[in-house]
């Protein structure tokens, strides 16, 4: 199947009835019977014509009048998808059309027209619950005749096993026969409050009704623009500190992030990089975790270990209290990752804050990360779902290898397999087609292999071959799922399960797998959940993403689409940040309890800090202009370059020893870096030097560096074996300047250095 990238040109009345800037010769709105069986893109302006699948865009200005603050917002819709409705048997029903806008949810009144809702998040300078839309101007209407819009059928649950849902068709016949005006009326609404948080950041959500349907005329009206003021009164105003990863996440989520940062409402990231990494684990598995601990410490993370035995509880609230105490014990600007080790008999899930009318309360790893709000994470979290020490070792080794080994096979970094179930009104096939079509939203190119189950190319054995032979580095499945399988999805009606995974043989190229389906991560129900099997097979995945419960279809589609925008961004992102931020965006744009359910029931199996490569990585190199020996009394200069000799700015350089990081910092614009004099290096003849990048496709440099253990103490400036008046005179001679007497590396000799010299006097 494929998309129609241009609209059909029919001999009929032009769809545009108004809008004086419309270009003559623009396409006609197709009649339902003339549409293809795939979504057709209807562009609304030049941007939409040039970019199939374009999302809405926004321009925002700020104004303040007394205690009243305003964002002046101009929102534009550039196009939308349209296709004939399909019934539960996936048969085309020309009686109704479905329209959707990329990345957006829809109106959700059962039996009334299902129309796109244009939602976005605008960051606020402080907490408030008082927001409103003022002076709205919906304009540049495009009017589409012969447009029977499908009524909303209610929540679309993806049941375990893919049995499908048999339900009667829902339509408010009185509305469709008698309603005289365009619906919904009004421009929309705005909301804010304690449930509108992204990490520590408050935001307002706008819900814009730019699509309207008039049943008496069978007519769709689309306002291509809306201009309005978002009026609010901040109850508190304070600057918000963000780490590097949270700045990146917020910049993609908040339309006005740059303005908030420029005005000082968002602080960070700062030039000093710091990170913390918490591992909650069985005490007896510490040896299996050592390679991962070493990697994190050598990268500069302060690794904190909490054993399950010390918590001594099966109550998830006790685990959450440990995580929360750890979180608040560190500065906000530090990166924070949490890794849970073990199955749910060792580390229980936490109950969701969402109650599902069909499934009751759910369970979730994500809820451990929801500290400031019940609707948004505050840290990045993952799990190794191991049942034994040997399984833990397999998961650790695959994760460390993915992050530190380089491969010559470009497909591992730049090719992905997309598999999809062909049923359910083609919803899953449409999803992977959208992912392949929205390339203008990607900063990096990706080669996609289409394994849709509607053709003979879409088979289990082809997915396995893509991993084992073609060495693809990313795999996404969109369809029904059960605890043990991708439910019967392929061209022959087969499921992908542990029998297929057992045939994998390549233990070097371990892909990242997104199971966007029901219950593939439900380890609380089935020890052999396929998400866990992806992780414990040596030739399986380096990381797996999936749901622990049944989930909802349209929010799943939106999550999958946002995930690829993150995966293909210029700034490389961790698997946890990619997953959790994409889920958050999908929940915000759908704006209902069911999408929040989806957000909470997914989990990341793997190291949450693992970056997902999107191009062949460069190798990082460290060069020393002088002798490659660390003298405790002298600063050590070095430079960070790639394997082509180009400087690598903002590389994280860490000096570490057996007890963890000693010093970390960022390289300068020219790659230069200095390890200051006067560090407490301990009694070691050799330390580890590591340089890496957390936002680009780079393979770490790691090497040992010798320590000059025979060097005099730093305070013995003249090297005569004692700290005395001669050293004091030398220090005073360089007072206020840089030099050897600058023991603390502050850039000048001052009182702190004098105090240190006097303390070492002998």
PDB file of C-alpha atoms in Angstrom, residues 405-600:
ATOM      1  CA  UNK A 405      30.888  -0.867  20.133  1.00  0.00           C
ATOM      2  CA  UNK A 406      31.051   0.532  16.608  1.00  0.00           C
ATOM      3  CA  UNK A 407      29.892  -1.382  13.536  1.00  0.00           C
ATOM      4  CA  UNK A 408      30.791  -0.950   9.882  1.00  0.00           C
ATOM      5  CA  UNK A 409      27.262  -1.950   8.844  1.00  0.00           C
ATOM      6  CA  UNK A 410      25.470   1.340   8.104  1.00  0.00           C
ATOM      7  CA  UNK A 411      22.063  -0.383   8.076  1.00  0.00           C
ATOM      8  CA  UNK A 412      22.350  -0.930  11.814  1.00  0.00           C
ATOM      9  CA  UNK A 413      22.295   2.834  12.326  1.00  0.00           C
ATOM     10  CA  UNK A 414      20.207   4.101   9.427  1.00  0.00           C
ATOM     11  CA  UNK A 415      17.650   1.392   8.500  1.00  0.00           C
ATOM     12  CA  UNK A 416      14.464   0.408  10.331  1.00  0.00           C
ATOM     13  CA  UNK A 417      11.791  -2.238   9.888  1.00  0.00           C
ATOM     14  CA  UNK A 418       8.126  -1.247  10.258  1.00  0.00           C
ATOM     15  CA  UNK A 419       5.702  -4.155  10.703  1.00  0.00           C
ATOM     16  CA  UNK A 420       1.928  -3.701  10.911  1.00  0.00           C
ATOM     17  CA  UNK A 421      -1.258  -5.726  11.263  1.00  0.00           C
ATOM     18  CA  UNK A 422      -3.516  -5.315   8.176  1.00  0.00           C
ATOM     19  CA  UNK A 423      -6.852  -5.326  10.018  1.00  0.00           C
ATOM     20  CA  UNK A 424      -8.840  -2.869  12.157  1.00  0.00           C
ATOM     21  CA  UNK A 425      -9.841  -0.556   9.314  1.00  0.00           C
ATOM     22  CA  UNK A 426      -6.201  -0.359   8.167  1.00  0.00           C
ATOM     23  CA  UNK A 427      -5.403   1.767  11.226  1.00  0.00           C
ATOM     24  CA  UNK A 428      -2.025   0.094  11.727  1.00  0.00           C
ATOM     25  CA  UNK A 429      -1.012   0.170   8.069  1.00  0.00           C
ATOM     26  CA  UNK A 430      -1.979   3.845   7.933  1.00  0.00           C
ATOM     27  CA  UNK A 431       0.221   4.465  10.967  1.00  0.00           C
ATOM     28  CA  UNK A 432       3.388   3.045   9.430  1.00  0.00           C
ATOM     29  CA  UNK A 433       2.592   4.802   6.141  1.00  0.00           C
ATOM     30  CA  UNK A 434       2.366   8.082   8.047  1.00  0.00           C
ATOM     31  CA  UNK A 435       5.726   7.384   9.677  1.00  0.00           C
ATOM     32  CA  UNK A 436       7.303   6.814   6.260  1.00  0.00           C
ATOM     33  CA  UNK A 437       5.596   9.897   4.771  1.00  0.00           C
ATOM     34  CA  UNK A 438       6.388  12.519   7.431  1.00  0.00           C
ATOM     35  CA  UNK A 439      10.078  12.683   6.521  1.00  0.00           C
ATOM     36  CA  UNK A 440      10.078  16.493   6.530  1.00  0.00           C
ATOM     37  CA  UNK A 441       9.663  16.258  10.322  1.00  0.00           C
ATOM     38  CA  UNK A 442      12.910  14.287  10.656  1.00  0.00           C
ATOM     39  CA  UNK A 443      16.298  15.926  11.087  1.00  0.00           C
ATOM     40  CA  UNK A 444      18.023  12.694  10.046  1.00  0.00           C
ATOM     41  CA  UNK A 445      17.273  10.434   7.094  1.00  0.00           C
ATOM     42  CA  UNK A 446      16.043   6.912   7.827  1.00  0.00           C
ATOM     43  CA  UNK A 447      15.672   4.021   5.377  1.00  0.00           C
ATOM     44  CA  UNK A 448      12.422   2.196   6.107  1.00  0.00           C
ATOM     45  CA  UNK A 449      11.586  -1.404   5.226  1.00  0.00           C
ATOM     46  CA  UNK A 450       7.807  -1.765   4.894  1.00  0.00           C
ATOM     47  CA  UNK A 451       6.649  -5.046   6.435  1.00  0.00           C
ATOM     48  CA  UNK A 452       2.926  -4.316   6.398  1.00  0.00           C
ATOM     49  CA  UNK A 453       0.992  -7.562   6.720  1.00  0.00           C
ATOM     50  CA  UNK A 454      -1.185  -6.762   3.701  1.00  0.00           C
ATOM     51  CA  UNK A 455       1.475  -8.025   1.263  1.00  0.00           C
ATOM     52  CA  UNK A 456       3.741 -11.049   1.020  1.00  0.00           C
ATOM     53  CA  UNK A 457       6.624  -8.828   2.185  1.00  0.00           C
ATOM     54  CA  UNK A 458       4.985  -8.649   5.595  1.00  0.00           C
ATOM     55  CA  UNK A 459       5.889 -11.925   7.253  1.00  0.00           C
ATOM     56  CA  UNK A 460       7.486 -13.007  10.518  1.00  0.00           C
ATOM     57  CA  UNK A 461      10.460 -14.553   8.748  1.00  0.00           C
ATOM     58  CA  UNK A 462      11.167 -11.288   6.913  1.00  0.00           C
ATOM     59  CA  UNK A 463      11.290  -9.347  10.187  1.00  0.00           C
ATOM     60  CA  UNK A 464      13.699 -11.925  11.627  1.00  0.00           C
ATOM     61  CA  UNK A 465      15.810 -11.768   8.457  1.00  0.00           C
ATOM     62  CA  UNK A 466      15.913  -7.962   8.619  1.00  0.00           C
ATOM     63  CA  UNK A 467      17.430  -8.242  12.091  1.00  0.00           C
ATOM     64  CA  UNK A 468      19.711 -11.225  11.506  1.00  0.00           C
ATOM     65  CA  UNK A 469      20.871 -10.638   7.927  1.00  0.00           C
ATOM     66  CA  UNK A 470      20.275  -6.963   7.111  1.00  0.00           C
ATOM     67  CA  UNK A 471      21.229  -5.939  10.652  1.00  0.00           C
ATOM     68  CA  UNK A 472      18.570  -3.244  11.004  1.00  0.00           C
ATOM     69  CA  UNK A 473      19.011  -1.300  14.232  1.00  0.00           C
ATOM     70  CA  UNK A 474      15.377  -0.314  14.846  1.00  0.00           C
ATOM     71  CA  UNK A 475      12.190  -2.362  14.645  1.00  0.00           C
ATOM     72  CA  UNK A 476       8.641  -1.133  15.283  1.00  0.00           C
ATOM     73  CA  UNK A 477       5.495  -3.234  15.322  1.00  0.00           C
ATOM     74  CA  UNK A 478       2.056  -1.638  15.130  1.00  0.00           C
ATOM     75  CA  UNK A 479      -0.893  -3.935  15.725  1.00  0.00           C
ATOM     76  CA  UNK A 480      -2.568  -6.248  18.188  1.00  0.00           C
ATOM     77  CA  UNK A 481      -0.511  -7.829  20.913  1.00  0.00           C
ATOM     78  CA  UNK A 482      -0.755 -10.390  23.666  1.00  0.00           C
ATOM     79  CA  UNK A 483       1.615 -11.086  26.509  1.00  0.00           C
ATOM     80  CA  UNK A 484       3.460 -13.685  24.454  1.00  0.00           C
ATOM     81  CA  UNK A 485       3.361 -12.431  20.864  1.00  0.00           C
ATOM     82  CA  UNK A 486       2.691  -9.908  18.195  1.00  0.00           C
ATOM     83  CA  UNK A 487      -0.779 -11.356  17.682  1.00  0.00           C
ATOM     84  CA  UNK A 488      -1.590 -12.881  14.244  1.00  0.00           C
ATOM     85  CA  UNK A 489      -0.520 -10.056  11.995  1.00  0.00           C
ATOM     86  CA  UNK A 490       1.487 -11.201   9.002  1.00  0.00           C
ATOM     87  CA  UNK A 491       0.413 -12.028   5.473  1.00  0.00           C
ATOM     88  CA  UNK A 492      -0.053 -15.687   6.401  1.00  0.00           C
ATOM     89  CA  UNK A 493      -1.859 -14.897   9.652  1.00  0.00           C
ATOM     90  CA  UNK A 494       1.089 -15.869  11.848  1.00  0.00           C
ATOM     91  CA  UNK A 495       2.189 -14.379  15.165  1.00  0.00           C
ATOM     92  CA  UNK A 496       5.736 -13.382  15.997  1.00  0.00           C
ATOM     93  CA  UNK A 497       6.631 -15.108  19.268  1.00  0.00           C
ATOM     94  CA  UNK A 498       9.460 -16.783  21.161  1.00  0.00           C
ATOM     95  CA  UNK A 499       9.797 -19.487  18.507  1.00  0.00           C
ATOM     96  CA  UNK A 500      10.787 -16.761  16.049  1.00  0.00           C
ATOM     97  CA  UNK A 501      13.133 -15.033  18.483  1.00  0.00           C
ATOM     98  CA  UNK A 502      14.823 -18.360  19.180  1.00  0.00           C
ATOM     99  CA  UNK A 503      15.933 -18.470  15.523  1.00  0.00           C
ATOM    100  CA  UNK A 504      17.954 -15.241  15.822  1.00  0.00           C
ATOM    101  CA  UNK A 505      21.692 -15.931  15.645  1.00  0.00           C
ATOM    102  CA  UNK A 506      23.510 -12.566  15.370  1.00  0.00           C
ATOM    103  CA  UNK A 507      24.570 -11.701  18.920  1.00  0.00           C
ATOM    104  CA  UNK A 508      26.452  -8.535  17.897  1.00  0.00           C
ATOM    105  CA  UNK A 509      23.748  -6.442  16.213  1.00  0.00           C
ATOM    106  CA  UNK A 510      21.063  -6.103  18.905  1.00  0.00           C
ATOM    107  CA  UNK A 511      18.309  -3.725  17.709  1.00  0.00           C
ATOM    108  CA  UNK A 512      16.011  -1.433  19.641  1.00  0.00           C
ATOM    109  CA  UNK A 513      12.423  -2.719  19.409  1.00  0.00           C
ATOM    110  CA  UNK A 514       9.192  -0.722  19.786  1.00  0.00           C
ATOM    111  CA  UNK A 515       6.189  -3.005  20.414  1.00  0.00           C
ATOM    112  CA  UNK A 516       3.324  -0.526  19.942  1.00  0.00           C
ATOM    113  CA  UNK A 517       0.608  -2.988  20.841  1.00  0.00           C
ATOM    114  CA  UNK A 518      -1.225  -4.406  23.835  1.00  0.00           C
ATOM    115  CA  UNK A 519       0.438  -6.191  26.736  1.00  0.00           C
ATOM    116  CA  UNK A 520       3.794  -7.173  25.164  1.00  0.00           C
ATOM    117  CA  UNK A 521       5.503  -6.026  28.389  1.00  0.00           C
ATOM    118  CA  UNK A 522       2.965  -7.565  30.795  1.00  0.00           C
ATOM    119  CA  UNK A 523       5.523  -9.378  32.950  1.00  0.00           C
ATOM    120  CA  UNK A 524       3.134  -9.063  35.894  1.00  0.00           C
ATOM    121  CA  UNK A 525       0.860 -11.528  34.060  1.00  0.00           C
ATOM    122  CA  UNK A 526       3.275 -13.724  32.123  1.00  0.00           C
ATOM    123  CA  UNK A 527       6.918 -14.434  32.896  1.00  0.00           C
ATOM    124  CA  UNK A 528       7.407 -15.187  29.198  1.00  0.00           C
ATOM    125  CA  UNK A 529       6.040 -11.861  27.958  1.00  0.00           C
ATOM    126  CA  UNK A 530       7.577 -11.234  24.557  1.00  0.00           C
ATOM    127  CA  UNK A 531       9.075  -7.919  25.674  1.00  0.00           C
ATOM    128  CA  UNK A 532      11.098  -9.818  28.288  1.00  0.00           C
ATOM    129  CA  UNK A 533      12.044 -12.449  25.721  1.00  0.00           C
ATOM    130  CA  UNK A 534      13.370  -9.753  23.385  1.00  0.00           C
ATOM    131  CA  UNK A 535      15.683  -8.836  26.271  1.00  0.00           C
ATOM    132  CA  UNK A 536      16.919 -12.222  27.504  1.00  0.00           C
ATOM    133  CA  UNK A 537      17.719 -13.785  24.133  1.00  0.00           C
ATOM    134  CA  UNK A 538      21.386 -13.050  23.443  1.00  0.00           C
ATOM    135  CA  UNK A 539      20.567 -12.268  19.801  1.00  0.00           C
ATOM    136  CA  UNK A 540      17.481 -10.274  20.794  1.00  0.00           C
ATOM    137  CA  UNK A 541      17.027  -6.592  21.546  1.00  0.00           C
ATOM    138  CA  UNK A 542      19.324  -4.167  23.338  1.00  0.00           C
ATOM    139  CA  UNK A 543      16.187  -2.339  24.524  1.00  0.00           C
ATOM    140  CA  UNK A 544      12.452  -2.922  24.178  1.00  0.00           C
ATOM    141  CA  UNK A 545       9.473  -0.586  24.539  1.00  0.00           C
ATOM    142  CA  UNK A 546       5.974  -1.937  25.116  1.00  0.00           C
ATOM    143  CA  UNK A 547       2.749  -1.790  27.102  1.00  0.00           C
ATOM    144  CA  UNK A 548       2.017  -3.697  30.295  1.00  0.00           C
ATOM    145  CA  UNK A 549      -1.753  -3.676  29.672  1.00  0.00           C
ATOM    146  CA  UNK A 550      -4.238  -3.299  26.815  1.00  0.00           C
ATOM    147  CA  UNK A 551      -3.987   0.192  25.330  1.00  0.00           C
ATOM    148  CA  UNK A 552      -5.915   2.543  23.047  1.00  0.00           C
ATOM    149  CA  UNK A 553      -5.445   2.592  19.292  1.00  0.00           C
ATOM    150  CA  UNK A 554      -5.420   6.243  18.231  1.00  0.00           C
ATOM    151  CA  UNK A 555      -3.208   7.423  21.067  1.00  0.00           C
ATOM    152  CA  UNK A 556      -0.889   4.516  20.188  1.00  0.00           C
ATOM    153  CA  UNK A 557      -0.709   5.706  16.578  1.00  0.00           C
ATOM    154  CA  UNK A 558       0.143   9.231  17.693  1.00  0.00           C
ATOM    155  CA  UNK A 559       2.758   7.915  20.131  1.00  0.00           C
ATOM    156  CA  UNK A 560       4.397   5.946  17.316  1.00  0.00           C
ATOM    157  CA  UNK A 561       4.448   8.999  15.030  1.00  0.00           C
ATOM    158  CA  UNK A 562       5.978  11.256  17.698  1.00  0.00           C
ATOM    159  CA  UNK A 563       8.519   8.570  18.623  1.00  0.00           C
ATOM    160  CA  UNK A 564      10.018   8.741  15.136  1.00  0.00           C
ATOM    161  CA  UNK A 565      10.316  12.521  15.311  1.00  0.00           C
ATOM    162  CA  UNK A 566      12.389  11.999  18.452  1.00  0.00           C
ATOM    163  CA  UNK A 567      14.338   9.071  17.048  1.00  0.00           C
ATOM    164  CA  UNK A 568      15.346  11.051  13.954  1.00  0.00           C
ATOM    165  CA  UNK A 569      16.232  14.352  15.619  1.00  0.00           C
ATOM    166  CA  UNK A 570      19.582  16.116  15.296  1.00  0.00           C
ATOM    167  CA  UNK A 571      20.047  15.902  19.039  1.00  0.00           C
ATOM    168  CA  UNK A 572      20.436  12.256  20.002  1.00  0.00           C
ATOM    169  CA  UNK A 573      18.084  11.191  22.796  1.00  0.00           C
ATOM    170  CA  UNK A 574      17.974   8.386  25.327  1.00  0.00           C
ATOM    171  CA  UNK A 575      15.507   5.537  24.891  1.00  0.00           C
ATOM    172  CA  UNK A 576      13.648   6.638  28.044  1.00  0.00           C
ATOM    173  CA  UNK A 577      13.433  10.316  27.038  1.00  0.00           C
ATOM    174  CA  UNK A 578      12.261   9.330  23.546  1.00  0.00           C
ATOM    175  CA  UNK A 579       9.571   6.997  24.855  1.00  0.00           C
ATOM    176  CA  UNK A 580       8.301   9.067  27.764  1.00  0.00           C
ATOM    177  CA  UNK A 581       8.281  12.383  25.890  1.00  0.00           C
ATOM    178  CA  UNK A 582       6.475  10.873  22.885  1.00  0.00           C
ATOM    179  CA  UNK A 583       3.869   9.327  25.179  1.00  0.00           C
ATOM    180  CA  UNK A 584       3.455  12.692  26.889  1.00  0.00           C
ATOM    181  CA  UNK A 585       2.894  14.482  23.568  1.00  0.00           C
ATOM    182  CA  UNK A 586       0.330  11.890  22.474  1.00  0.00           C
ATOM    183  CA  UNK A 587      -1.497  12.221  25.793  1.00  0.00           C
ATOM    184  CA  UNK A 588      -1.557  16.022  25.512  1.00  0.00           C
ATOM    185  CA  UNK A 589      -2.888  16.094  21.944  1.00  0.00           C
ATOM    186  CA  UNK A 590      -5.604  13.510  22.626  1.00  0.00           C
ATOM    187  CA  UNK A 591      -6.381  15.104  25.995  1.00  0.00           C
ATOM    188  CA  UNK A 592      -8.513  12.389  27.515  1.00  0.00           C
ATOM    189  CA  UNK A 593      -8.246   9.915  30.346  1.00  0.00           C
ATOM    190  CA  UNK A 594      -7.653   7.034  27.963  1.00  0.00           C
ATOM    191  CA  UNK A 595      -4.575   8.623  26.400  1.00  0.00           C
ATOM    192  CA  UNK A 596      -3.228   9.253  29.910  1.00  0.00           C
ATOM    193  CA  UNK A 597      -3.786   5.548  30.556  1.00  0.00           C
ATOM    194  CA  UNK A 598      -1.601   4.757  27.538  1.00  0.00           C
ATOM    195  CA  UNK A 599       1.070   7.109  28.832  1.00  0.00           C
ATOM    196  CA  UNK A 600       1.317   5.244  32.117  1.00  0.00           C
TER     197      UNK A 600
END
